[in-house]
Coordinates of C-alpha atoms in Angstrom, one line a residue:
Chain W
M43 CA 4.7 46.3 -37.7
E44 CA 2.4 48.7 -35.9
K45 CA -0.5 46.8 -37.3
D46 CA 0.8 43.8 -35.8
E47 CA 1.0 45.2 -32.2
G48 CA -2.6 46.3 -32.3
N49 CA -3.7 43.1 -33.8
M50 CA -1.6 41.3 -31.0
E51 CA -3.2 43.4 -28.0
K52 CA -6.8 42.8 -29.5
S53 CA -6.0 38.8 -29.4
I54 CA -4.5 39.0 -26.1
S55 CA -7.5 40.6 -24.6
I56 CA -9.7 38.0 -26.3
F57 CA -7.9 35.2 -25.1
L58 CA -7.8 36.5 -21.5
L59 CA -11.4 37.7 -21.3
L60 CA -13.2 34.8 -20.6
P61 CA -11.0 33.0 -18.2
F62 CA -10.7 36.0 -16.4
I63 CA -14.3 36.8 -15.9
F64 CA -14.2 33.4 -14.1
L65 CA -11.4 33.9 -12.0
S66 CA -12.8 37.6 -11.0
I67 CA -16.0 36.4 -9.9
F68 CA -15.2 33.2 -8.3
L69 CA -11.7 33.9 -7.2
L70 CA -10.2 37.5 -7.2
I71 CA -13.4 39.2 -6.0
P72 CA -14.2 36.5 -3.3
I73 CA -10.7 36.8 -2.0
G74 CA -10.8 40.5 -1.7
F75 CA -14.3 40.4 0.0
T76 CA -12.9 38.0 2.6
V77 CA -9.9 40.3 3.6
V78 CA -12.2 43.4 3.9
L79 CA -14.6 41.2 5.9
S80 CA -12.0 39.7 8.4
F81 CA -11.8 43.6 9.7
C82 CA -15.5 43.6 10.0
S83 CA -18.6 42.3 11.9
W84 CA -21.2 41.0 10.0
W85 CA -24.0 38.2 10.7
G86 CA -24.8 37.4 7.0
Y87 CA -27.6 40.3 6.6
G88 CA -28.0 43.7 8.0
P89 CA -25.2 46.2 8.0
I90 CA -21.4 45.5 8.0
T91 CA -19.5 47.3 10.6
F92 CA -15.7 48.0 10.7
V93 CA -14.2 46.8 13.8
G94 CA -10.5 46.9 13.1
L95 CA -8.4 44.2 14.6
D96 CA -11.0 42.8 16.9
N97 CA -11.8 39.6 15.0
F98 CA -8.0 38.7 15.4
I99 CA -7.6 39.6 18.9
K100 CA -10.7 37.1 19.6
I101 CA -8.9 34.7 17.5
F102 CA -5.8 34.8 19.8
T103 CA -7.5 35.1 23.3
I104 CA -10.7 32.8 23.0
E105 CA -9.7 29.4 24.0
R106 CA -11.4 27.3 21.5
F107 CA -9.6 29.3 18.7
Q108 CA -6.5 29.0 20.5
R109 CA -7.0 25.4 20.6
A110 CA -7.6 25.2 16.8
L111 CA -4.4 27.3 16.4
I112 CA -2.2 24.8 18.3
N113 CA -3.9 22.0 16.7
N114 CA -3.0 23.6 13.0
L115 CA 0.4 24.0 14.1
L116 CA 0.8 20.5 15.3
W117 CA -0.8 19.4 11.9
I118 CA 1.8 21.4 9.7
I119 CA 4.8 19.9 11.6
G120 CA 3.2 16.4 11.8
V121 CA 2.3 16.4 8.4
I122 CA 5.6 17.9 6.9
F123 CA 8.6 16.2 8.7
V124 CA 7.7 12.6 9.2
P125 CA 6.2 11.9 5.8
M126 CA 9.1 13.6 4.0
F127 CA 11.8 11.8 6.0
F128 CA 10.3 8.3 5.3
G129 CA 9.3 9.2 1.9
L130 CA 12.8 10.1 1.0
I131 CA 14.0 6.9 2.3
L132 CA 11.4 4.6 0.6
A133 CA 11.7 6.4 -2.8
Y134 CA 15.6 5.7 -2.3
I135 CA 15.0 2.1 -1.6
L136 CA 12.4 1.6 -4.4
L137 CA 14.8 3.3 -7.1
D138 CA 16.6 0.1 -7.5
V139 CA 14.1 -2.6 -6.9
K140 CA 12.6 -5.0 -9.4
G141 CA 9.0 -5.0 -9.5
K142 CA 9.0 -1.4 -8.6
R143 CA 5.5 -0.9 -10.6
I144 CA 3.8 -3.4 -7.8
F145 CA 5.0 -1.2 -4.9
T146 CA 4.3 2.1 -6.4
A147 CA 0.8 0.9 -7.4
A148 CA 0.3 0.1 -3.8
L149 CA 1.5 3.4 -2.7
W150 CA -0.8 5.5 -5.1
I151 CA -4.0 4.1 -3.6
P152 CA -4.3 6.3 -0.6
Y153 CA -3.3 9.3 -2.7
A154 CA -6.3 8.7 -4.7
I155 CA -8.6 8.2 -1.9
S156 CA -10.6 11.2 -1.0
P157 CA -10.4 13.1 2.5
V158 CA -14.1 11.9 3.3
A159 CA -13.1 8.3 2.4
L160 CA -10.0 8.4 4.4
G161 CA -12.2 9.8 7.5
Y162 CA -14.5 6.7 7.2
I163 CA -11.3 4.5 6.8
F164 CA -9.7 5.8 9.9
Y165 CA -12.9 6.0 11.8
F166 CA -12.8 2.2 11.4
V167 CA -9.4 1.9 12.4
F168 CA -9.4 4.1 15.8
D169 CA -13.0 3.2 16.7
P170 CA -12.4 2.1 20.5
K171 CA -14.9 -0.9 20.2
I172 CA -14.9 -2.4 16.7
G173 CA -11.5 -0.7 15.4
L174 CA -8.6 -2.2 13.8
I175 CA -5.9 -1.0 16.3
N176 CA -7.8 -2.1 19.3
S177 CA -8.8 -5.3 17.9
T178 CA -5.4 -5.9 16.8
L179 CA -3.7 -5.0 20.2
E180 CA -6.1 -7.4 21.8
I181 CA -5.2 -10.3 19.5
L182 CA -1.4 -9.5 20.2
G183 CA -2.0 -9.6 23.8
L184 CA -1.4 -6.1 24.2
G185 CA -4.8 -5.3 25.6
F186 CA -3.4 -2.8 28.2
L187 CA -2.2 -0.3 25.4
K188 CA -5.9 0.0 24.2
R189 CA -7.2 3.7 24.1
A190 CA -10.2 5.9 23.2
W191 CA -7.9 7.2 20.5
L192 CA -10.1 10.1 19.3
S193 CA -11.9 11.1 22.5
S194 CA -9.3 13.2 24.5
W195 CA -7.0 16.1 23.5
P196 CA -4.1 15.9 22.7
L197 CA -4.3 12.1 21.8
N198 CA -6.9 12.7 19.1
T199 CA -5.0 15.4 17.3
F200 CA -1.9 13.0 17.1
S201 CA -4.0 10.1 16.2
L202 CA -5.5 11.9 13.4
I203 CA -2.3 13.4 12.0
I204 CA -0.8 9.9 12.1
G205 CA -3.7 8.8 10.1
S206 CA -3.1 11.1 7.6
W207 CA 0.2 10.0 7.2
W208 CA -1.1 7.2 5.1
N209 CA -2.0 9.8 2.2
R210 CA 0.8 12.3 3.1
F211 CA 3.4 9.5 3.0
A212 CA 2.2 8.4 -0.5
F213 CA 2.4 11.8 -1.6
S214 CA 5.9 12.7 -0.7
T215 CA 7.4 9.0 -1.7
I216 CA 5.8 9.6 -5.2
V217 CA 7.0 13.1 -5.7
Y218 CA 10.8 12.1 -4.6
L219 CA 10.6 9.1 -6.8
A220 CA 9.5 11.7 -9.7
G221 CA 12.5 13.6 -8.7
M222 CA 14.8 10.8 -8.4
T223 CA 14.2 9.7 -12.0
T224 CA 15.4 13.1 -13.1
I225 CA 18.7 12.7 -11.8
S226 CA 21.0 11.1 -14.1
R227 CA 22.3 7.6 -13.4
D228 CA 26.0 9.0 -14.0
I229 CA 25.9 11.1 -10.9
I230 CA 24.9 8.3 -8.8
D231 CA 27.5 5.7 -10.4
A232 CA 30.1 8.4 -10.1
A233 CA 29.2 8.7 -6.3
K234 CA 29.2 4.9 -5.8
T235 CA 32.8 4.5 -7.5
D236 CA 33.9 7.2 -4.9
G237 CA 32.6 5.1 -2.3
C238 CA 29.6 7.1 -1.5
V239 CA 26.6 4.7 -0.9
G240 CA 23.6 4.3 1.1
F241 CA 22.6 6.9 3.4
H242 CA 25.7 8.8 3.0
Q243 CA 25.0 9.1 -0.6
L244 CA 21.2 10.1 0.0
R245 CA 22.2 12.9 2.3
K246 CA 25.2 14.3 0.5
I247 CA 24.3 13.9 -3.1
I248 CA 20.7 12.9 -3.7
F249 CA 18.9 15.0 -1.3
P250 CA 20.4 18.5 -2.4
L251 CA 19.7 17.7 -6.1
L252 CA 15.9 17.2 -5.1
R253 CA 15.5 20.6 -3.5
P254 CA 12.9 21.8 -5.8
F255 CA 10.9 18.5 -5.2
T256 CA 11.2 19.2 -1.6
A257 CA 10.0 22.4 -1.9
I258 CA 7.0 21.3 -3.4
I259 CA 6.1 18.7 -0.8
L260 CA 6.5 21.5 1.8
A261 CA 4.5 23.9 0.1
W262 CA 1.7 21.3 -0.3
S263 CA 1.9 20.1 2.9
V264 CA 1.3 23.3 4.6
L265 CA -1.9 23.8 2.2
Y266 CA -2.9 20.4 3.0
S267 CA -2.9 21.1 6.9
F268 CA -5.4 24.3 6.3
Q269 CA -7.8 22.8 3.3
D270 CA -7.4 19.1 2.4
N271 CA -7.7 17.8 6.1
F272 CA -11.2 19.4 6.4
G273 CA -13.2 16.5 5.1
F274 CA -10.9 13.8 6.9
I275 CA -11.7 15.7 10.3
Y276 CA -15.3 16.5 9.6
V277 CA -16.0 12.6 9.1
T278 CA -13.8 11.4 12.0
T279 CA -14.5 13.7 14.9
E280 CA -16.2 16.8 13.3
G281 CA -13.5 18.7 15.3
G282 CA -15.0 17.2 18.6
P283 CA -15.3 16.0 21.5
F284 CA -15.9 19.6 22.8
R285 CA -14.3 21.2 19.9
S286 CA -10.9 19.7 20.9
S287 CA -9.5 18.3 17.6
E288 CA -10.7 21.4 15.6
V289 CA -8.4 23.0 13.3
I290 CA -8.7 26.6 11.6
G291 CA -10.4 25.0 8.7
I292 CA -13.1 23.6 10.9
S293 CA -13.6 26.6 13.3
M294 CA -14.1 28.6 10.0
Y295 CA -16.8 26.2 8.8
L296 CA -18.4 26.2 12.3
E297 CA -18.3 30.3 12.6
G298 CA -19.2 31.1 9.1
F299 CA -21.9 28.5 8.2
M300 CA -23.5 27.5 11.7
S301 CA -23.1 30.6 13.7
S302 CA -23.2 33.1 10.8
N303 CA -20.0 34.9 12.3
M304 CA -18.9 36.2 9.0
G305 CA -16.3 38.5 10.4
I306 CA -14.5 35.8 12.6
A307 CA -14.7 33.3 10.0
S308 CA -13.1 35.3 7.3
A309 CA -10.3 36.5 9.9
L310 CA -9.7 32.8 10.5
A311 CA -9.4 32.2 6.6
F312 CA -7.3 35.4 6.2
L313 CA -4.9 33.9 9.2
S314 CA -4.6 30.5 7.3
T315 CA -3.7 32.4 4.1
I316 CA -1.1 34.5 5.8
I317 CA 0.5 31.7 7.3
T318 CA 0.5 29.7 3.9
L319 CA 1.5 32.5 1.7
T320 CA 4.4 33.5 4.3
A321 CA 5.4 29.6 4.3
A322 CA 5.3 29.7 0.5
I323 CA 7.3 32.2 0.0
I324 CA 10.1 31.3 2.4
I325 CA 10.2 27.7 0.9
L326 CA 10.4 29.1 -2.7
S327 CA 13.1 31.6 -2.1
R328 CA 15.1 29.0 0.0
S329 CA 14.7 26.5 -3.0
K330 CA 15.7 28.9 -5.8
G331 CA 18.7 30.8 -3.8
G332 CA 21.7 28.7 -2.6
Chain Z
M280 CA 25.1 -7.9 -1.1
R281 CA 22.7 -10.9 -1.9
V282 CA 21.4 -10.7 2.0
G283 CA 21.0 -7.2 1.9
R284 CA 18.6 -7.2 -1.4
I285 CA 16.7 -10.2 0.3
L286 CA 16.3 -7.9 3.5
I287 CA 15.1 -5.0 1.3
Y288 CA 12.5 -7.1 -0.4
L289 CA 11.5 -8.5 2.9
F290 CA 11.0 -5.3 4.6
L291 CA 9.2 -3.9 1.4
I292 CA 6.8 -6.8 1.5
F293 CA 6.2 -6.3 5.3
F294 CA 5.8 -2.6 4.5
I295 CA 3.1 -3.0 1.8
F296 CA 1.6 -5.7 4.3
I297 CA 1.1 -3.0 7.0
W298 CA 0.4 -0.4 4.4
M299 CA -2.7 -2.3 2.9
M300 CA -4.3 -2.7 6.5
P301 CA -6.5 0.2 6.6
L302 CA -8.0 -0.6 3.0
V303 CA -8.4 -4.3 3.8
S304 CA -10.3 -3.4 7.3
L305 CA -12.5 -1.0 5.2
I306 CA -13.2 -4.1 2.8
L307 CA -13.8 -6.3 5.8
T308 CA -16.2 -4.1 7.3
S309 CA -18.3 -3.5 4.0
L310 CA -18.8 -7.4 4.1
K311 CA -20.4 -7.6 7.3
S312 CA -23.8 -6.9 8.8
E313 CA -24.3 -4.8 11.7
Q314 CA -24.4 -7.8 13.9
Q315 CA -21.4 -9.4 12.5
I316 CA -19.5 -6.0 12.8
L317 CA -20.4 -5.8 16.6
Y318 CA -19.8 -9.3 17.5
L319 CA -17.5 -11.1 15.1
P320 CA -13.8 -10.7 15.8
F321 CA -12.5 -7.9 13.7
W322 CA -10.1 -10.0 11.5
S323 CA -12.6 -12.7 10.6
F324 CA -13.9 -13.1 7.3
P325 CA -18.0 -13.4 7.6
Q326 CA -19.6 -16.6 6.7
K327 CA -22.4 -14.8 4.9
V328 CA -21.4 -11.8 3.0
Y329 CA -23.7 -8.7 3.1
F330 CA -21.8 -6.5 0.8
I331 CA -24.7 -6.1 -1.6
E332 CA -27.0 -5.2 1.1
N333 CA -24.8 -2.6 2.5
V334 CA -24.2 -1.0 -0.9
L335 CA -28.1 -0.9 -1.4
L336 CA -28.5 0.4 2.2
A337 CA -25.6 3.4 1.5
I338 CA -27.1 4.2 -2.0
E339 CA -30.6 4.5 -0.3
T340 CA -29.9 6.4 2.9
G341 CA -27.3 8.6 1.3
N342 CA -28.9 8.9 -2.0
L343 CA -25.6 8.0 -3.5
G344 CA -27.1 6.9 -6.8
R345 CA -27.9 10.6 -7.7
A346 CA -24.8 11.9 -6.1
F347 CA -22.7 9.7 -8.3
I348 CA -24.3 10.9 -11.6
N349 CA -23.9 14.5 -10.5
T350 CA -20.3 14.0 -9.6
I351 CA -19.5 12.5 -12.9
F352 CA -21.2 15.4 -14.5
Y353 CA -19.2 18.1 -12.1
S354 CA -15.7 16.4 -12.6
L355 CA -15.8 15.7 -16.3
S356 CA -17.3 18.9 -17.6
S357 CA -15.5 21.4 -15.0
A358 CA -12.4 19.6 -15.7
C359 CA -12.8 19.9 -19.2
V360 CA -13.7 23.5 -19.6
G361 CA -11.4 24.8 -16.6
V362 CA -8.5 23.2 -18.7
F363 CA -9.7 24.7 -21.7
L364 CA -10.0 28.2 -20.3
A365 CA -6.6 27.8 -18.5
S366 CA -5.0 27.1 -22.1
M367 CA -6.5 30.6 -23.1
I368 CA -4.6 32.3 -20.6
A369 CA -1.5 30.0 -20.8
Y370 CA -0.8 30.8 -24.6
P371 CA -0.3 34.6 -24.2
V372 CA 1.8 34.2 -20.9
A373 CA 4.0 31.6 -22.5
K374 CA 4.4 32.8 -26.1
M375 CA 3.6 36.5 -26.4
N376 CA 5.5 39.4 -25.2
F377 CA 3.1 42.3 -23.6
K378 CA 3.1 44.7 -20.6
G379 CA 2.1 43.0 -17.4
K380 CA 2.6 39.5 -18.5
N381 CA 4.0 38.0 -15.3
F382 CA 1.3 40.2 -13.2
I383 CA -1.4 38.4 -15.3
F384 CA 0.3 35.0 -14.9
Y385 CA 0.4 35.5 -10.8
L386 CA -2.8 36.8 -10.9
A387 CA -4.3 33.6 -12.6
L388 CA -2.2 31.6 -10.3
I389 CA -3.1 33.1 -6.7
G390 CA -5.8 30.4 -6.4
T391 CA -3.3 27.4 -6.2
F392 CA -1.7 29.0 -3.3
L393 CA -4.5 30.0 -0.9
P394 CA -6.7 27.6 1.1
F395 CA -10.1 27.1 -0.1
Q396 CA -11.6 28.9 3.1
M397 CA -10.3 32.2 1.7
Y398 CA -12.9 32.3 -1.2
L399 CA -15.6 29.8 0.4
L400 CA -17.8 32.1 2.3
P401 CA -18.3 34.9 -0.3
H402 CA -19.3 32.0 -2.9
V403 CA -22.4 31.8 -0.9
Y404 CA -23.6 35.4 -1.1
I405 CA -22.3 35.3 -4.9
L406 CA -24.3 32.4 -6.3
R407 CA -27.5 33.8 -4.1
I408 CA -27.0 37.1 -6.1
F409 CA -27.2 35.1 -9.2
K410 CA -29.9 33.0 -8.2
L411 CA -27.7 29.7 -8.6
Y412 CA -27.4 28.8 -5.0
D413 CA -28.3 25.2 -4.9
T414 CA -28.2 24.6 -8.4
W415 CA -26.0 22.2 -10.6
I416 CA -24.6 25.4 -12.5
G417 CA -23.9 27.1 -9.7
L418 CA -21.5 24.6 -8.4
W419 CA -20.2 23.7 -11.9
L420 CA -19.3 27.3 -12.1
V421 CA -17.4 27.5 -9.0
Y422 CA -15.3 24.3 -9.6
T423 CA -14.6 25.3 -13.1
A424 CA -13.0 28.5 -11.7
I425 CA -11.1 26.8 -9.2
V426 CA -9.7 24.1 -12.0
I427 CA -8.1 27.1 -13.8
P428 CA -5.2 28.3 -11.5
F429 CA -3.2 24.9 -11.5
A430 CA -4.1 23.9 -14.8
T431 CA -2.6 27.4 -16.2
L432 CA 0.6 26.6 -14.4
V433 CA 1.2 23.2 -16.0
I434 CA 0.0 24.2 -19.4
R435 CA 2.1 27.4 -19.3
N436 CA 5.2 25.5 -18.1
Y437 CA 4.8 23.1 -20.9
M438 CA 4.0 25.6 -23.7
L439 CA 7.4 27.3 -22.7
T440 CA 9.1 24.4 -24.2
I441 CA 7.5 24.5 -27.6
P442 CA 10.2 26.1 -30.0
D443 CA 9.2 29.8 -31.1
S444 CA 10.4 28.6 -34.7
I445 CA 7.4 26.8 -35.3
I446 CA 5.0 30.0 -34.3
D447 CA 7.3 32.3 -36.4
A448 CA 6.9 29.9 -39.3
A449 CA 3.2 30.0 -39.0
K450 CA 3.1 33.8 -38.7
L451 CA 5.0 34.1 -41.8
D452 CA 2.4 31.9 -43.7
G453 CA -0.2 34.3 -42.3
C454 CA -1.6 32.5 -39.7
S455 CA -3.5 34.7 -37.1
Y456 CA -3.1 34.3 -33.3
L457 CA -6.2 32.6 -32.9
G458 CA -5.1 30.2 -35.7
I459 CA -1.6 29.8 -34.1
Y460 CA -3.4 28.9 -30.9
G461 CA -5.9 26.5 -32.3
R462 CA -3.7 24.6 -35.0
I463 CA -0.3 24.7 -33.3
M464 CA -0.4 25.4 -29.6
L465 CA -3.5 23.3 -28.6
P466 CA -2.6 20.1 -30.6
L467 CA 1.2 20.3 -29.3
S468 CA 0.0 20.6 -25.7
V469 CA -2.1 17.7 -25.5
P470 CA 0.3 15.9 -23.1
A471 CA 0.1 18.8 -20.7
L472 CA -3.7 19.4 -21.0
T473 CA -4.3 15.7 -20.1
V474 CA -2.0 16.1 -17.1
A475 CA -4.1 18.9 -16.0
F476 CA -7.3 17.5 -16.9
L477 CA -6.5 14.4 -14.7
F478 CA -5.3 16.3 -11.7
Q479 CA -8.3 18.6 -11.8
F480 CA -10.6 15.8 -12.6
I481 CA -9.5 13.8 -9.2
W482 CA -9.8 17.1 -7.3
V483 CA -13.3 17.9 -8.4
W484 CA -14.3 14.1 -7.5
N485 CA -12.6 14.2 -4.3
D486 CA -14.1 17.5 -2.9
M487 CA -16.6 17.8 -0.4
I488 CA -16.5 21.3 1.1
F489 CA -17.9 23.1 -1.8
G490 CA -20.5 20.8 -2.1
L491 CA -21.4 21.0 1.5
V492 CA -21.7 24.8 1.5
L493 CA -22.8 25.7 -2.0
T494 CA -25.7 23.1 -2.3
A495 CA -28.6 22.0 0.1
N496 CA -30.2 18.9 -1.4
P497 CA -29.5 15.4 -2.3
S498 CA -30.3 16.0 -5.9
T499 CA -27.7 18.6 -6.7
R500 CA -25.2 17.6 -4.0
P501 CA -22.0 15.7 -5.1
L502 CA -20.9 12.3 -4.1
M503 CA -18.3 13.1 -1.3
T504 CA -20.7 15.3 0.5
Q505 CA -23.4 12.9 0.3
L506 CA -21.0 10.4 1.4
A507 CA -19.9 12.4 4.6
M508 CA -23.7 12.9 5.3
L509 CA -23.8 9.2 5.8
K510 CA -22.5 9.2 9.3
G511 CA -24.9 12.0 10.5
G512 CA -27.9 10.5 9.0
Y513 CA -30.7 9.0 10.8
I514 CA -29.6 5.4 10.0
T515 CA -26.1 5.1 11.2
S516 CA -24.6 1.7 9.8
F517 CA -20.9 1.0 9.6
G518 CA -21.4 -1.5 6.8
A519 CA -23.0 1.2 4.8
M520 CA -20.3 3.8 5.5
A521 CA -17.7 1.3 4.5
A522 CA -19.6 0.1 1.2
G523 CA -20.4 3.9 0.3
S524 CA -16.8 4.7 0.7
I525 CA -15.6 1.8 -1.6
I526 CA -18.1 2.7 -4.4
S527 CA -17.0 6.3 -4.4
I528 CA -13.1 5.5 -4.3
F529 CA -13.3 3.1 -7.0
I530 CA -13.2 5.4 -10.0
P531 CA -10.3 7.9 -8.7
I532 CA -8.2 4.7 -7.6
V533 CA -8.5 3.2 -11.3
V534 CA -7.7 6.6 -12.9
I535 CA -4.8 7.2 -11.1
L536 CA -3.5 3.6 -11.4
V537 CA -4.1 3.6 -15.2
F538 CA -2.5 7.1 -15.7
Q539 CA 0.5 6.8 -13.0
E540 CA 3.0 8.1 -15.4
K541 CA 0.8 11.3 -16.2
F542 CA 0.4 12.2 -12.6
I543 CA 4.0 12.1 -11.9
Q544 CA 4.5 14.5 -14.9
G545 CA 2.1 16.8 -13.1
F546 CA 4.5 16.7 -10.1
R547 CA 7.2 17.8 -12.1
A548 CA 5.1 20.4 -14.0
P549 CA 5.5 23.4 -11.6
M550 CA 9.1 23.6 -12.1

């Protein structure tokens, strides 16, 4: 038996060695380095000096970072609740519909489209002169509603969030559909015979059963509003005009790669990680217990 | 009841109609020349179609042909190798008992829960140290490492469902751990390996930020990064942007539509 133990430990280290070389060099060490840098001042060369909480104080006091933080909070809220609510309802409607496959196929398409291409698509949608929204308003005789959707705050952030719904809505509907197929038909039928149908059934019976799927949507949405909207905003507004539609991800890119202000960039990254992890921990503990 | 059904179908058809609008507008834009985009009504179909010209313009100004080949290489090979490496973590974590097992598992997962920004900046310096900045191998290594965490989660959760009795029987037959992994665990986990591969293939294909930061010229840059460059380029053409978008989203859409069921399994996998 002892020989087997030693054998097992040797095999385990053989299995873990190569993957962990990758993980250490490209994830674990960089993450540690970013944490350290967020308390330092560094311009990409020369000495690294410790500055304590200076970077974080700057983030909370300088106006353009405050704007990015506010925008990011708007993104988190905007990207979570509306897509989740309508995704749940749409998934419920689709559950019993014939030809479900055609509808779900249409839903999948925006999920497959990359942030950059989404950026171009909504660049054409929101363009003030040649864009989809303004031209359609003109045709419908609603010309007075025409706006320059992306050129002033807070309208630009709201427009971009609504644009991202196309993708987020697809995501939450698909996840809820995946969840609903795990609920046994008996439960739904039993509820039906008890007179529990429609919205009531959705709220009282299906939604509680889908708790783990709701947790997935919540956690990925928070992560989305920090990392995946980067390409989308980069293409549509580049965070502009005058840095008004910036989110933390864009600020971090500009500080780190355009201004070589590594300390602030790392602090921004660390801040978004703290928010994401806190959200993930709350969400996961809620979804497990009670 | 009947009327209710019909209303639901009407609602769904109306919904899909609105839903496809952005895509339709992208396609319409890609068919028009600059003149037509500026002066024709938005919803009109052009008399002369300029799609081919737009595609060629996009490929020429954005160097999209080379970028397309790069992206096929990046997404196929890093998803393959990353998933394989992930299975090497997943097997011991799912099926062996040892100290610090959960610690190892969570350490491997950490990349899934943190935003990219958290490791983006040091990558530049790490690649510079190894003289791999702006090379295929450099970007490939980074993608492969980032593929591992989520793939580990999917594969480990699947391996947990494989009964221990199979492994015990193999042990009695004198099969080594490596043999169990290669002959039993990997073949039985093919469904999970496929799910992980597909998710990560799409992720690498659609990524733009690592390409933007870790490569500096069109011969190494991936497709999405080059596509994003179209807008800031010296020739700004709406038609080219639209046509470039269409050729770059084509493959992910086909893959996702063909493997819908697999992606749904992936959403169930984290539990």
